PDB file of C-alpha atoms in Angstrom:
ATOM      1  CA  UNK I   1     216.430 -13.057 -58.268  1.00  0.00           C
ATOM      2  CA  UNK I   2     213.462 -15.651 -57.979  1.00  0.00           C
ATOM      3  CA  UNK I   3     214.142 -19.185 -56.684  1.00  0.00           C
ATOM      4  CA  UNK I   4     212.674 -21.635 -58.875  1.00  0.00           C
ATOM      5  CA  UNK I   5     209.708 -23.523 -57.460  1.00  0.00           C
ATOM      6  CA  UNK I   6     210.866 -27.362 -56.559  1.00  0.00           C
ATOM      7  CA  UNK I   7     209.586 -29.926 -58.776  1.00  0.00           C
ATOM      8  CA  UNK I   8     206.823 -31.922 -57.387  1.00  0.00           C
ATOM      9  CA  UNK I   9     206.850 -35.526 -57.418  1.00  0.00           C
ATOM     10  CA  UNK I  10     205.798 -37.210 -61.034  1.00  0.00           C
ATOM     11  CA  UNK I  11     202.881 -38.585 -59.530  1.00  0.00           C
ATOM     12  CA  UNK I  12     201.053 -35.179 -57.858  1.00  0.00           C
ATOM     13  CA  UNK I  13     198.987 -34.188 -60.495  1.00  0.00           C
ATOM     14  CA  UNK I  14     195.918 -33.437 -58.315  1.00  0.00           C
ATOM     15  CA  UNK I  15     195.395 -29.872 -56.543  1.00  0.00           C
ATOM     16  CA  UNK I  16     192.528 -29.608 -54.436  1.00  0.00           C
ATOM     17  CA  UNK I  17     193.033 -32.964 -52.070  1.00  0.00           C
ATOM     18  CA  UNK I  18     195.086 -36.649 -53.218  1.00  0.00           C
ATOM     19  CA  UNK I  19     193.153 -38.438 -55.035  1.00  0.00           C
ATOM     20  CA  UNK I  20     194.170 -42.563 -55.271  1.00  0.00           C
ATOM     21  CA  UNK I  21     192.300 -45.360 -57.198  1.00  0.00           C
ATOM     22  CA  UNK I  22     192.359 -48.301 -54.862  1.00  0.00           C
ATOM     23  CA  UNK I  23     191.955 -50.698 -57.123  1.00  0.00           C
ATOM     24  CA  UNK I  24     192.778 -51.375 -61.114  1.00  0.00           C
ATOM     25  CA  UNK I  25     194.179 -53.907 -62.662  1.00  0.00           C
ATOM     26  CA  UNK I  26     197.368 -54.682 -65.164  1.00  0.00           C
ATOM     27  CA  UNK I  27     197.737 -57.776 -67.902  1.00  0.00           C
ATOM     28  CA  UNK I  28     199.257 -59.147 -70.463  1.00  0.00           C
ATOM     29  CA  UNK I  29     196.445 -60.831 -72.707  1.00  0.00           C
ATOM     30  CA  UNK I  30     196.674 -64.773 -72.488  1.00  0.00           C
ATOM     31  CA  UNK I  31     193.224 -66.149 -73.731  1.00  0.00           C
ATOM     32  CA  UNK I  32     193.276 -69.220 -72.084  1.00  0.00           C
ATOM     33  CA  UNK I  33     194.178 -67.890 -68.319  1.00  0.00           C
ATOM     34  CA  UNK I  34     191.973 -64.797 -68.489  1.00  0.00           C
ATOM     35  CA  UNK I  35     189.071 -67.225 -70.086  1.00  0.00           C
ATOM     36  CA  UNK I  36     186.966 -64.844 -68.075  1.00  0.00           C
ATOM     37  CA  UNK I  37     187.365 -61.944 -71.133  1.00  0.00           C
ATOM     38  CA  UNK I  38     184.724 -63.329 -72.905  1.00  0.00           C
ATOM     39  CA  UNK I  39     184.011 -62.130 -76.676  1.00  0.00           C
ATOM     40  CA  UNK I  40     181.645 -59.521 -75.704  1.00  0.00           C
ATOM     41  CA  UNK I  41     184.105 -57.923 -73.138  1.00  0.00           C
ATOM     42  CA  UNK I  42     186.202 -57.379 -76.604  1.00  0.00           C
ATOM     43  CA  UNK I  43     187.366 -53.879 -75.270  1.00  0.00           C
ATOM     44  CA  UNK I  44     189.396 -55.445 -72.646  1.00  0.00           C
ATOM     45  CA  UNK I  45     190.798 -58.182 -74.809  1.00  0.00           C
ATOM     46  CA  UNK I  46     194.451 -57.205 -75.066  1.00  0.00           C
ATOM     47  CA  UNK I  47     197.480 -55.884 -72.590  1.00  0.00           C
ATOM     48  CA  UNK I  48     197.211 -52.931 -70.202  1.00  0.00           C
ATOM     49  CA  UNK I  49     200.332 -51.776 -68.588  1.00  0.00           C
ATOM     50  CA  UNK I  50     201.355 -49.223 -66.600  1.00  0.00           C
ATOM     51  CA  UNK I  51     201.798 -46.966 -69.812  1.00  0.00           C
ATOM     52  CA  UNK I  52     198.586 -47.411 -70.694  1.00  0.00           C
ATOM     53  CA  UNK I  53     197.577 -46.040 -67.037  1.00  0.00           C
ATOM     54  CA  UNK I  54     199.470 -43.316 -66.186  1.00  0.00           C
ATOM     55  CA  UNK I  55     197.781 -40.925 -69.087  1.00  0.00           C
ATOM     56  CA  UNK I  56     194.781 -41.772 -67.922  1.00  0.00           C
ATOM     57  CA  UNK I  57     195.200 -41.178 -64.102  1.00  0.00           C
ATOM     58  CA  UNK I  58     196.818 -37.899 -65.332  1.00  0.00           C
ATOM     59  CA  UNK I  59     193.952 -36.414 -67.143  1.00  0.00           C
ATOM     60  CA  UNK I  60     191.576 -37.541 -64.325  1.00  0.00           C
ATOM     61  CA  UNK I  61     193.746 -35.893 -61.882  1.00  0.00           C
ATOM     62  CA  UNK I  62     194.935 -38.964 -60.048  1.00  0.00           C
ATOM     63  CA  UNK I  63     197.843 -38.781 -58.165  1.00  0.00           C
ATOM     64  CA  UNK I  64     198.413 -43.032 -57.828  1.00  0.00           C
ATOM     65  CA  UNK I  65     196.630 -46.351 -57.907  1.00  0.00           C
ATOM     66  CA  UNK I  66     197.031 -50.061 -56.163  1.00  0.00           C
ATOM     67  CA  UNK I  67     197.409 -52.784 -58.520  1.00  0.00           C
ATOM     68  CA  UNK I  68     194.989 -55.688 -57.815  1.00  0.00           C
ATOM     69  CA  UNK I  69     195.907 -59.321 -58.989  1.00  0.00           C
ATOM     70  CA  UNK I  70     193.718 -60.737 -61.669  1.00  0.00           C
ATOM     71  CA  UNK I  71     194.842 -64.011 -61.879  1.00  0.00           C
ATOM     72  CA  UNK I  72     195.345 -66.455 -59.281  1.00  0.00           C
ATOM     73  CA  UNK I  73     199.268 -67.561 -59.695  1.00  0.00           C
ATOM     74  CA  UNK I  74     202.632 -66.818 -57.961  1.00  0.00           C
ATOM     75  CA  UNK I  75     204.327 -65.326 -61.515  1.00  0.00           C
ATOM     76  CA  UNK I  76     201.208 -62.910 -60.823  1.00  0.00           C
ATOM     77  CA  UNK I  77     202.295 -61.152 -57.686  1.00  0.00           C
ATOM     78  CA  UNK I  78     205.614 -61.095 -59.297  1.00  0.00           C
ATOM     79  CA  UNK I  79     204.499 -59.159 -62.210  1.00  0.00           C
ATOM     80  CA  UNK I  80     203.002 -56.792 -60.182  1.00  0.00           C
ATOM     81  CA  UNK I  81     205.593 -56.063 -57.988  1.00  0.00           C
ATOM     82  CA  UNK I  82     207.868 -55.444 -60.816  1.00  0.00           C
ATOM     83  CA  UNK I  83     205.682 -53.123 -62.121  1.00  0.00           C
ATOM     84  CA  UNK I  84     204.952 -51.192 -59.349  1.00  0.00           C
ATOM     85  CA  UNK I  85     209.186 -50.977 -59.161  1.00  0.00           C
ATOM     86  CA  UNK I  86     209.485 -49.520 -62.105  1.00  0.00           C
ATOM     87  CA  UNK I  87     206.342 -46.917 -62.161  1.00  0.00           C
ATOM     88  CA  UNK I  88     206.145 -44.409 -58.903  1.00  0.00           C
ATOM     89  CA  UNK I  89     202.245 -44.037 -59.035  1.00  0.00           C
ATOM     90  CA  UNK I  90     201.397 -47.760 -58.427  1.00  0.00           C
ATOM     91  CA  UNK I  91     202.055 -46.993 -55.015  1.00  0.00           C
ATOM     92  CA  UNK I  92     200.812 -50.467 -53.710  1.00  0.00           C
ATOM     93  CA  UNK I  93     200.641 -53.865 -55.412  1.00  0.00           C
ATOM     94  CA  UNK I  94     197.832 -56.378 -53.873  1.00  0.00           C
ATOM     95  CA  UNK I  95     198.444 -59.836 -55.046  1.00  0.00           C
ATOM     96  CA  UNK I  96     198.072 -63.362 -54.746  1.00  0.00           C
ATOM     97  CA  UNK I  97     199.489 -66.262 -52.611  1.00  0.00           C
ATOM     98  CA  UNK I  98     198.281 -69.796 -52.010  1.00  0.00           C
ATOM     99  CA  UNK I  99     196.606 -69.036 -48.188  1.00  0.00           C
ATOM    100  CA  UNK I 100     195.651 -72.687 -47.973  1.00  0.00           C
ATOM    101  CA  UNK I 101     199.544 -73.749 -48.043  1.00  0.00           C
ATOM    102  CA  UNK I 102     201.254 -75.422 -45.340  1.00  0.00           C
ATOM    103  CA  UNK I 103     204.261 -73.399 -45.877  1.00  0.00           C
ATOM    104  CA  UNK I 104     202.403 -69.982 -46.364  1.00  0.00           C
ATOM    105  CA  UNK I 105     204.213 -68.080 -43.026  1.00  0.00           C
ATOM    106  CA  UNK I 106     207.336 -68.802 -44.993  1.00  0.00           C
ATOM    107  CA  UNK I 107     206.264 -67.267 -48.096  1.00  0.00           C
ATOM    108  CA  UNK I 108     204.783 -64.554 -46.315  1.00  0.00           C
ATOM    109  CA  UNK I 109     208.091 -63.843 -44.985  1.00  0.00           C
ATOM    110  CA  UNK I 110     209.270 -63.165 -48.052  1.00  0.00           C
ATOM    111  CA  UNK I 111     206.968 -61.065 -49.588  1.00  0.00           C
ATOM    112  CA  UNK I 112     207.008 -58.689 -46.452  1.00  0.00           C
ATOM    113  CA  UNK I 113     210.874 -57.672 -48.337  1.00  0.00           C
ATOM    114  CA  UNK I 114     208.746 -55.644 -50.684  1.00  0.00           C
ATOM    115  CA  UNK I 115     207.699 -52.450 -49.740  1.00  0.00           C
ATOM    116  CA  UNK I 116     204.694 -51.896 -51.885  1.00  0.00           C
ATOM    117  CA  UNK I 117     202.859 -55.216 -51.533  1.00  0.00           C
ATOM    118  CA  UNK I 118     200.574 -54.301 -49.095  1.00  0.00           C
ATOM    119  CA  UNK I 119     197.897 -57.080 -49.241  1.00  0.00           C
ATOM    120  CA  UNK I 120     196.752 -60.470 -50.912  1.00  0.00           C
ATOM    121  CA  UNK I 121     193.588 -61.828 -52.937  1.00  0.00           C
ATOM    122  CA  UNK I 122     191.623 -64.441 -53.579  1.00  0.00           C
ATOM    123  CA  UNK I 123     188.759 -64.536 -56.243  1.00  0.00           C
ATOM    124  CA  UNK I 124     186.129 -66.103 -54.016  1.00  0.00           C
ATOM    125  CA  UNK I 125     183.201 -65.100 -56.048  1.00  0.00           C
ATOM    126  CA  UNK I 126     181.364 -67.667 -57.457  1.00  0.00           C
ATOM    127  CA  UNK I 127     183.265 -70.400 -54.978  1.00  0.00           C
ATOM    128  CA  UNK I 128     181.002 -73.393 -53.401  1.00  0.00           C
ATOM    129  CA  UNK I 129     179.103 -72.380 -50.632  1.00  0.00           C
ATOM    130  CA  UNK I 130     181.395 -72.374 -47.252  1.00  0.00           C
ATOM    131  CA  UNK I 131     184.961 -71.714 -49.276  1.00  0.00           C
ATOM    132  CA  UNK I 132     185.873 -68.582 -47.310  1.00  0.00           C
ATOM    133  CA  UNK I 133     184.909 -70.852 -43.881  1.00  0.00           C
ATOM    134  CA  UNK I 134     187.542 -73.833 -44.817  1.00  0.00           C
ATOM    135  CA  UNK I 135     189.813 -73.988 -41.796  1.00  0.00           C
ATOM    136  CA  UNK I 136     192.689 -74.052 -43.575  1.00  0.00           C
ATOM    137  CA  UNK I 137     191.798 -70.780 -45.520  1.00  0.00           C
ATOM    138  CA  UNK I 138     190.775 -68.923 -41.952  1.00  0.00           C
ATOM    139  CA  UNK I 139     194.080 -69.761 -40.589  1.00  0.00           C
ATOM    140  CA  UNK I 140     195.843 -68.943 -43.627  1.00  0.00           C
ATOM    141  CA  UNK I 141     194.178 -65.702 -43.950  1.00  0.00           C
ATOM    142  CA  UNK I 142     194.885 -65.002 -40.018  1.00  0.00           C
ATOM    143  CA  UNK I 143     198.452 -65.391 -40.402  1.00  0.00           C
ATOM    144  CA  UNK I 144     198.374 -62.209 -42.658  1.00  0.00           C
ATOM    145  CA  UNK I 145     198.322 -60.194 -39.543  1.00  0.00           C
ATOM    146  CA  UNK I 146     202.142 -61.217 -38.379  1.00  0.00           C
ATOM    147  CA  UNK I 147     203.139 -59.104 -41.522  1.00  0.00           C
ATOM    148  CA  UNK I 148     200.507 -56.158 -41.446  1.00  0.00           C
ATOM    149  CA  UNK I 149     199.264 -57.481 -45.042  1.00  0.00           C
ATOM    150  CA  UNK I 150     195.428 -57.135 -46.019  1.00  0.00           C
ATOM    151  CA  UNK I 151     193.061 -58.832 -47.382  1.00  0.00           C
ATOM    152  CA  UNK I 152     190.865 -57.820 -50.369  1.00  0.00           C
ATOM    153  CA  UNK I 153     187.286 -59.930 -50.248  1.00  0.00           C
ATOM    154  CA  UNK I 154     186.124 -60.113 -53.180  1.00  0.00           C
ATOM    155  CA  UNK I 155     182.651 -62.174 -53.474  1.00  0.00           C
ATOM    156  CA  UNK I 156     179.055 -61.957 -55.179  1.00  0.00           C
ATOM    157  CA  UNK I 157     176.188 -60.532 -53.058  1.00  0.00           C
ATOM    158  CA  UNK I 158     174.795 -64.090 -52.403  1.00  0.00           C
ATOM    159  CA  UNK I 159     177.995 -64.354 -50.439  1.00  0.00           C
ATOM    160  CA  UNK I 160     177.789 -61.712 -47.785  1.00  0.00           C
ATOM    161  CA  UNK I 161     176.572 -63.572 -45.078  1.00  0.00           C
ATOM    162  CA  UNK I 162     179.146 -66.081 -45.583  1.00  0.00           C
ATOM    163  CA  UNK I 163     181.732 -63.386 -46.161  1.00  0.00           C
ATOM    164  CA  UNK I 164     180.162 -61.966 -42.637  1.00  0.00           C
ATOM    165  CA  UNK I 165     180.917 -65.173 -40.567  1.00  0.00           C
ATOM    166  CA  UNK I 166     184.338 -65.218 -42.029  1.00  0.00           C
ATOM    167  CA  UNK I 167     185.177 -61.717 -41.054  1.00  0.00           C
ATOM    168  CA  UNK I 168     184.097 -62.166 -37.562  1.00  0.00           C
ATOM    169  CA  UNK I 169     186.538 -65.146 -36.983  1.00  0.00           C
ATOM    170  CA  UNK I 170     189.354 -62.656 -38.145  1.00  0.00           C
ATOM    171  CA  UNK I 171     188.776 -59.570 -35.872  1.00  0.00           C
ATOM    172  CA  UNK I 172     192.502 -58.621 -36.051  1.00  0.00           C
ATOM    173  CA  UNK I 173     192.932 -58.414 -40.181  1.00  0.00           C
ATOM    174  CA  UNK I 174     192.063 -55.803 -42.407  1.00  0.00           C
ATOM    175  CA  UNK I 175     189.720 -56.377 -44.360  1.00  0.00           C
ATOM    176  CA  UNK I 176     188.350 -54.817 -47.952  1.00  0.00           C
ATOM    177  CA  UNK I 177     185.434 -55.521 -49.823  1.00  0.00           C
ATOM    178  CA  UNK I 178     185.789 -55.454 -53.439  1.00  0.00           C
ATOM    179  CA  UNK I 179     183.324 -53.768 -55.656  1.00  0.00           C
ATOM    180  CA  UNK I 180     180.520 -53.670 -52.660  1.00  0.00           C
ATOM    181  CA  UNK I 181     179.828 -57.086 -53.354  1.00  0.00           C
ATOM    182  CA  UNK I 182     178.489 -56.435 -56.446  1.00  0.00           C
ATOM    183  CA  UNK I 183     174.491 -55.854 -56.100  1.00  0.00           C
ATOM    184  CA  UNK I 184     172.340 -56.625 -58.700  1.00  0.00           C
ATOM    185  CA  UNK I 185     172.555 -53.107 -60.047  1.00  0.00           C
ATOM    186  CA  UNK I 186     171.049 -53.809 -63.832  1.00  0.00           C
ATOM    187  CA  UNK I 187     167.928 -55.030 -62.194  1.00  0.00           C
ATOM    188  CA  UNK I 188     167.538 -52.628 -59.464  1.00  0.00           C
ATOM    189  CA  UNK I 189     167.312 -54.979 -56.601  1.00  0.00           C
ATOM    190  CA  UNK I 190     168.611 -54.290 -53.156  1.00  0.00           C
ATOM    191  CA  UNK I 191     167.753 -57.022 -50.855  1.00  0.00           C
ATOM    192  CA  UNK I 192     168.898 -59.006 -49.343  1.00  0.00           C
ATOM    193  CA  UNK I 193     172.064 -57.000 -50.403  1.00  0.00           C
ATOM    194  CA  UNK I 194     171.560 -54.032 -48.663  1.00  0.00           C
ATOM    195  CA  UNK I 195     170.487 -55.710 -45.208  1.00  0.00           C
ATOM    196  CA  UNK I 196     173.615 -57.693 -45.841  1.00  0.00           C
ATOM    197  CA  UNK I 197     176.016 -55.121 -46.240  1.00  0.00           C
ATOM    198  CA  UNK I 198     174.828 -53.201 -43.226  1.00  0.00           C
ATOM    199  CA  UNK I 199     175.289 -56.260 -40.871  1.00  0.00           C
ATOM    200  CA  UNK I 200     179.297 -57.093 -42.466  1.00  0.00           C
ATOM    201  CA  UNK I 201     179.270 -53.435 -41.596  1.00  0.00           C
ATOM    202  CA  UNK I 202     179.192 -53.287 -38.051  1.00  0.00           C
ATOM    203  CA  UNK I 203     182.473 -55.097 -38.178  1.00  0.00           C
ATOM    204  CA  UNK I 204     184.568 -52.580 -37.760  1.00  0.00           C
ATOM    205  CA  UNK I 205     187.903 -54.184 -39.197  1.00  0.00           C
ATOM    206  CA  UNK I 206     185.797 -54.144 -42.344  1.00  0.00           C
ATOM    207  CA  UNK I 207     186.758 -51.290 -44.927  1.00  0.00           C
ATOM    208  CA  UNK I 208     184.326 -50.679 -48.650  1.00  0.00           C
ATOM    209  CA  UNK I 209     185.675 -50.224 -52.155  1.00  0.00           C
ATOM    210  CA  UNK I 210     183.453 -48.081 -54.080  1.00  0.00           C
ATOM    211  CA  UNK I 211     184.635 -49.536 -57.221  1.00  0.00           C
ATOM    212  CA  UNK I 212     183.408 -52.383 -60.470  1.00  0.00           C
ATOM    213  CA  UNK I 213     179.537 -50.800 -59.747  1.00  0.00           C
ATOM    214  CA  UNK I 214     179.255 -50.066 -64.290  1.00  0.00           C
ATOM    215  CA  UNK I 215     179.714 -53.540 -64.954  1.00  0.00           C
ATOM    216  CA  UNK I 216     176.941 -54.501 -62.493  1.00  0.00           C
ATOM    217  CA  UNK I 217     174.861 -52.226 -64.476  1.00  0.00           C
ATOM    218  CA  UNK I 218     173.237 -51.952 -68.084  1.00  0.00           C
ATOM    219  CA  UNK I 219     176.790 -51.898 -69.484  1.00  0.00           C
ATOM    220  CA  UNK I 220     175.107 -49.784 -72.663  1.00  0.00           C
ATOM    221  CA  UNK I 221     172.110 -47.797 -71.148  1.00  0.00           C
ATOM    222  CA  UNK I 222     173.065 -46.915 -67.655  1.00  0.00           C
ATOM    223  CA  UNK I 223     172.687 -43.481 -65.510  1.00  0.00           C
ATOM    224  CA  UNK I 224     174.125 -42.499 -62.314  1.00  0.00           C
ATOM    225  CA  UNK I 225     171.105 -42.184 -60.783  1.00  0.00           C
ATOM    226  CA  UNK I 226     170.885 -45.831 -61.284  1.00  0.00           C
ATOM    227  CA  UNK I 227     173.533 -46.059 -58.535  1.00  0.00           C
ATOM    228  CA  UNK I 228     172.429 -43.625 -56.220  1.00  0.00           C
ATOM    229  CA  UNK I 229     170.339 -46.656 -53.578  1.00  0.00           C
ATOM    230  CA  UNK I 230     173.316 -48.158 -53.526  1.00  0.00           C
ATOM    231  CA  UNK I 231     175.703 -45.741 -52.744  1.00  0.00           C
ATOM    232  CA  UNK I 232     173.045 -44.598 -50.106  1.00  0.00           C
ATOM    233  CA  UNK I 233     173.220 -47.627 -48.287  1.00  0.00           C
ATOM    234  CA  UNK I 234     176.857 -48.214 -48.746  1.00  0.00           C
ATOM    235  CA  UNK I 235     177.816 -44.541 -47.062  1.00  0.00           C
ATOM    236  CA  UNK I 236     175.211 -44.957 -44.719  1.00  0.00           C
ATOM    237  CA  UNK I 237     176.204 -48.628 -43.165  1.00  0.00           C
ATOM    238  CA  UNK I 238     180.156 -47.407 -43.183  1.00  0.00           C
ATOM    239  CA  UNK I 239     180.300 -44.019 -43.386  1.00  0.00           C
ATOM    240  CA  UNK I 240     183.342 -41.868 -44.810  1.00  0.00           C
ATOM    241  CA  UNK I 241     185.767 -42.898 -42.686  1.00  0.00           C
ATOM    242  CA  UNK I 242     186.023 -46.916 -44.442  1.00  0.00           C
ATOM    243  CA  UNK I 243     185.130 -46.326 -48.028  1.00  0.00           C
ATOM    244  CA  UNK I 244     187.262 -45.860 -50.942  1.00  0.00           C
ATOM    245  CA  UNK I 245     187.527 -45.293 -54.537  1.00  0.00           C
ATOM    246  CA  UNK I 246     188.496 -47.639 -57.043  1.00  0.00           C
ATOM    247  CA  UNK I 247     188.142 -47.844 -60.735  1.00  0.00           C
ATOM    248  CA  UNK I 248     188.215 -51.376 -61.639  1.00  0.00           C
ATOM    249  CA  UNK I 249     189.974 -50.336 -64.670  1.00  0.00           C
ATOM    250  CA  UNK I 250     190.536 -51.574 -67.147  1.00  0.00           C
ATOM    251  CA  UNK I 251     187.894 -53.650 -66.522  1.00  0.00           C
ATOM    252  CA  UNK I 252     185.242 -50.982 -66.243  1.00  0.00           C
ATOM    253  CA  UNK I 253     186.136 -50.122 -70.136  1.00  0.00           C
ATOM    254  CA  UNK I 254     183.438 -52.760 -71.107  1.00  0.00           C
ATOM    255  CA  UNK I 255     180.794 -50.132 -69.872  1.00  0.00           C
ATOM    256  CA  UNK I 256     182.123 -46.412 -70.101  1.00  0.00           C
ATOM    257  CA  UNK I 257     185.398 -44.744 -69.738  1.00  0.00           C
ATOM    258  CA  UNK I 258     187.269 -43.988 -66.653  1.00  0.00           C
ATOM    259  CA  UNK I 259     186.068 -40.439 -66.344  1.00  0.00           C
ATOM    260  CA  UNK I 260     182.500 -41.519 -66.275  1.00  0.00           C
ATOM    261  CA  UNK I 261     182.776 -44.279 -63.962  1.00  0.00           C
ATOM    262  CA  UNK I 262     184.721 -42.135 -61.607  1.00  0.00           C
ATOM    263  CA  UNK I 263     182.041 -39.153 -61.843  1.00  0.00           C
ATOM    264  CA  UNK I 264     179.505 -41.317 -60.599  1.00  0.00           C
ATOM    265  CA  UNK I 265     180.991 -41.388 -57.056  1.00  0.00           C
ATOM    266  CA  UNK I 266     182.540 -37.959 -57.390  1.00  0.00           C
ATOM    267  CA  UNK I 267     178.625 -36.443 -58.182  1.00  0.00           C
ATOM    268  CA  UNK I 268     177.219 -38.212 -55.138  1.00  0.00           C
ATOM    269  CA  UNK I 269     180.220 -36.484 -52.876  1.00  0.00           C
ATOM    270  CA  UNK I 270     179.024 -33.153 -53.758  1.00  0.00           C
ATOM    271  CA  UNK I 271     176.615 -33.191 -51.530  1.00  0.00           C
ATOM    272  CA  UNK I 272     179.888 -34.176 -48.350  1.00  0.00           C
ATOM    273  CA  UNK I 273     182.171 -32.271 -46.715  1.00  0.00           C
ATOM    274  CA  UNK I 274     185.687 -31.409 -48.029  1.00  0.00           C
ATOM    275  CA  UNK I 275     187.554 -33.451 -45.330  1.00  0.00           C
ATOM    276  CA  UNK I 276     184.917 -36.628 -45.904  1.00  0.00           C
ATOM    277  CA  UNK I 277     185.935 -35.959 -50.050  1.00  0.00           C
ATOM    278  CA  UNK I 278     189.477 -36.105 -49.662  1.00  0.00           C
ATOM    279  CA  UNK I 279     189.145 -39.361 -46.828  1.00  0.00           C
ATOM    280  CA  UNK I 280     186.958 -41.283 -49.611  1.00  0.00           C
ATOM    281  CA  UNK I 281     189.294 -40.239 -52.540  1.00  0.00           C
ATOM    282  CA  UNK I 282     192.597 -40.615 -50.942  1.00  0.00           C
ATOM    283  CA  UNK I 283     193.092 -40.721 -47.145  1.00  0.00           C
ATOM    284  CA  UNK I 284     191.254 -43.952 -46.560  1.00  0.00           C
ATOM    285  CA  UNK I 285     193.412 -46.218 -48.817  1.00  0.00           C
ATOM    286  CA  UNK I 286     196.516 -44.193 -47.673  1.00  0.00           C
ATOM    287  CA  UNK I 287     195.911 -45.453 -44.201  1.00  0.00           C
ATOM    288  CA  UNK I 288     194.403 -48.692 -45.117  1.00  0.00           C
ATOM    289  CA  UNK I 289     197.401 -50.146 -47.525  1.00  0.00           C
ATOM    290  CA  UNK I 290     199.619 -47.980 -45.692  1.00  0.00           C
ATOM    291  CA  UNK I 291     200.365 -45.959 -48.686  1.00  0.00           C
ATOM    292  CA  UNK I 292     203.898 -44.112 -49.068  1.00  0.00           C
ATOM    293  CA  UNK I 293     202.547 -41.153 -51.518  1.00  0.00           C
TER     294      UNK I 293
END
């Protein structure tokens, strides 16, 4: 008599090494907050939830995710957390909080009661010059630390070196970039991003989504050779051991589907090790958010 095999966990649907997308997104539609779905993003112009997800990690072979906030409100990181209650693969919920508040410690307080909120955001991109240097946002930021929480940066390339001086006054948070700080992909430039990135690299709290690189591109017309300097200098300034995947979904829809935005970074690690594969497409955000999966 055979003992049946024990079940594996809902989430495992990966064989050869874990596989988690550090960083997608999850909405309900309101037109007038998310004014930043503009008409020709019409794709993305409606609700994604976590059923929406979860087929499409599952034919990708993705064994869980880490909800990033997308809009800048308490009821946000709420939302997020409930989600991530209800659904075992979001294994990790980054949200929002106001970091500028005088009672922020407080609040932090009680967020670190929830188990998968592992980190905080704020959309800095496209903020006057000198918004990530405000005192107030520096010390807010710094007081992340007391609860091991993160902290996601997510900026334009024209940013960098501002995003460079704020990293250094913080050497005891972890930080993320978002999206490699978006380069100017479609037109093929790479300075002064890629001196730029090499120079927040040598911080060594820093960490590197791979992630939101198709809608930096020809959203229509693009290749993945297109995003092979980039990746180059990327992997080359922070090697293996502080990059990770992400999708951006669903935002990435405006330009391809998840499989082919995935496969673009998943090509380019043919030519790595196993053991740098499976850091870069699990291990790295499992360590960084602290991932229980």
């Amino acid at each position: 008599m055979t003992t049946p095999d024990k079940p594996e966990p809902s989430y495992q649907y990966s064989k050869k090494y874990m596989t988690i997308d550090a960083h997608q997104h999850f909405w309900i539609f309101d037109e007038e907050r998310d004014s930043w779905i503009t008409p020709d993003m019409q794709v993305i112009r409606r609700n994604f939830l976590p059923e929406d997800l979860s087929p499409v990690l599952k034919a990708n072979k993705v064994d869980g995710c880490v909800a990033v906030q997308a809009s800048q409100t308490d009821p946000e990181t709420e939302f997020l957390l409930h989600l991530a209650e209800a659904n075992d693969f979001v294994a990790g919920v980054v949200g929002w909080v106001d970091l500028r508040a005088e009672n922020l410690y407080d609040q932090l307080e009680r967020y670190s009661q929830f188990e998968k909120l592992k980190g905080f955001r704020h959309v800095a991109q496209g903020q006057p010059e000198g918004f990530l240097l405000q005192p107030e946002f520096v010390r807010g930021v710094g007081q992340l630390v007391a609860f091991d929480f993160t902290y996601d940066i997510l900026i334009y390339q024209n940013q960098l070196k501002e995003a460079f001086n704020f990293a250094v006054k913080l050497p005891n948070v972890h930080f993320v970039l978002d999206h490699i700080a978006k380069p100017l992909i479609k037109a093929q430039e790479l300075q002064p991003w890629a001196d730029d990135i090499r120079r927040l690299a040598e911080l060594p709290n820093v960490h590197c989504k791979v992630s939101g690189m198709v809608t930096e591109a020809n959203w229509m017309h693009w290749e993945k050779a297109d995003f092979r300097p980039y990746l180059d200098v990327v992997f080359e300034a922070f090697g293996t051991e502080r990059i990770m995947y992400g999708s951006d979904w669903p935002v990435c829809l405006v330009a391809g589907e998840y499989e082919g935005a995935k496969g673009i970074l998943t090509d380019y690690l043919s030519m790595f090790s196993d053991d740098e594969v499976r850091d870069v497409m699990g291990n790295n955000a499992r360590r960084f958010y602290n991932l229980d999966i």
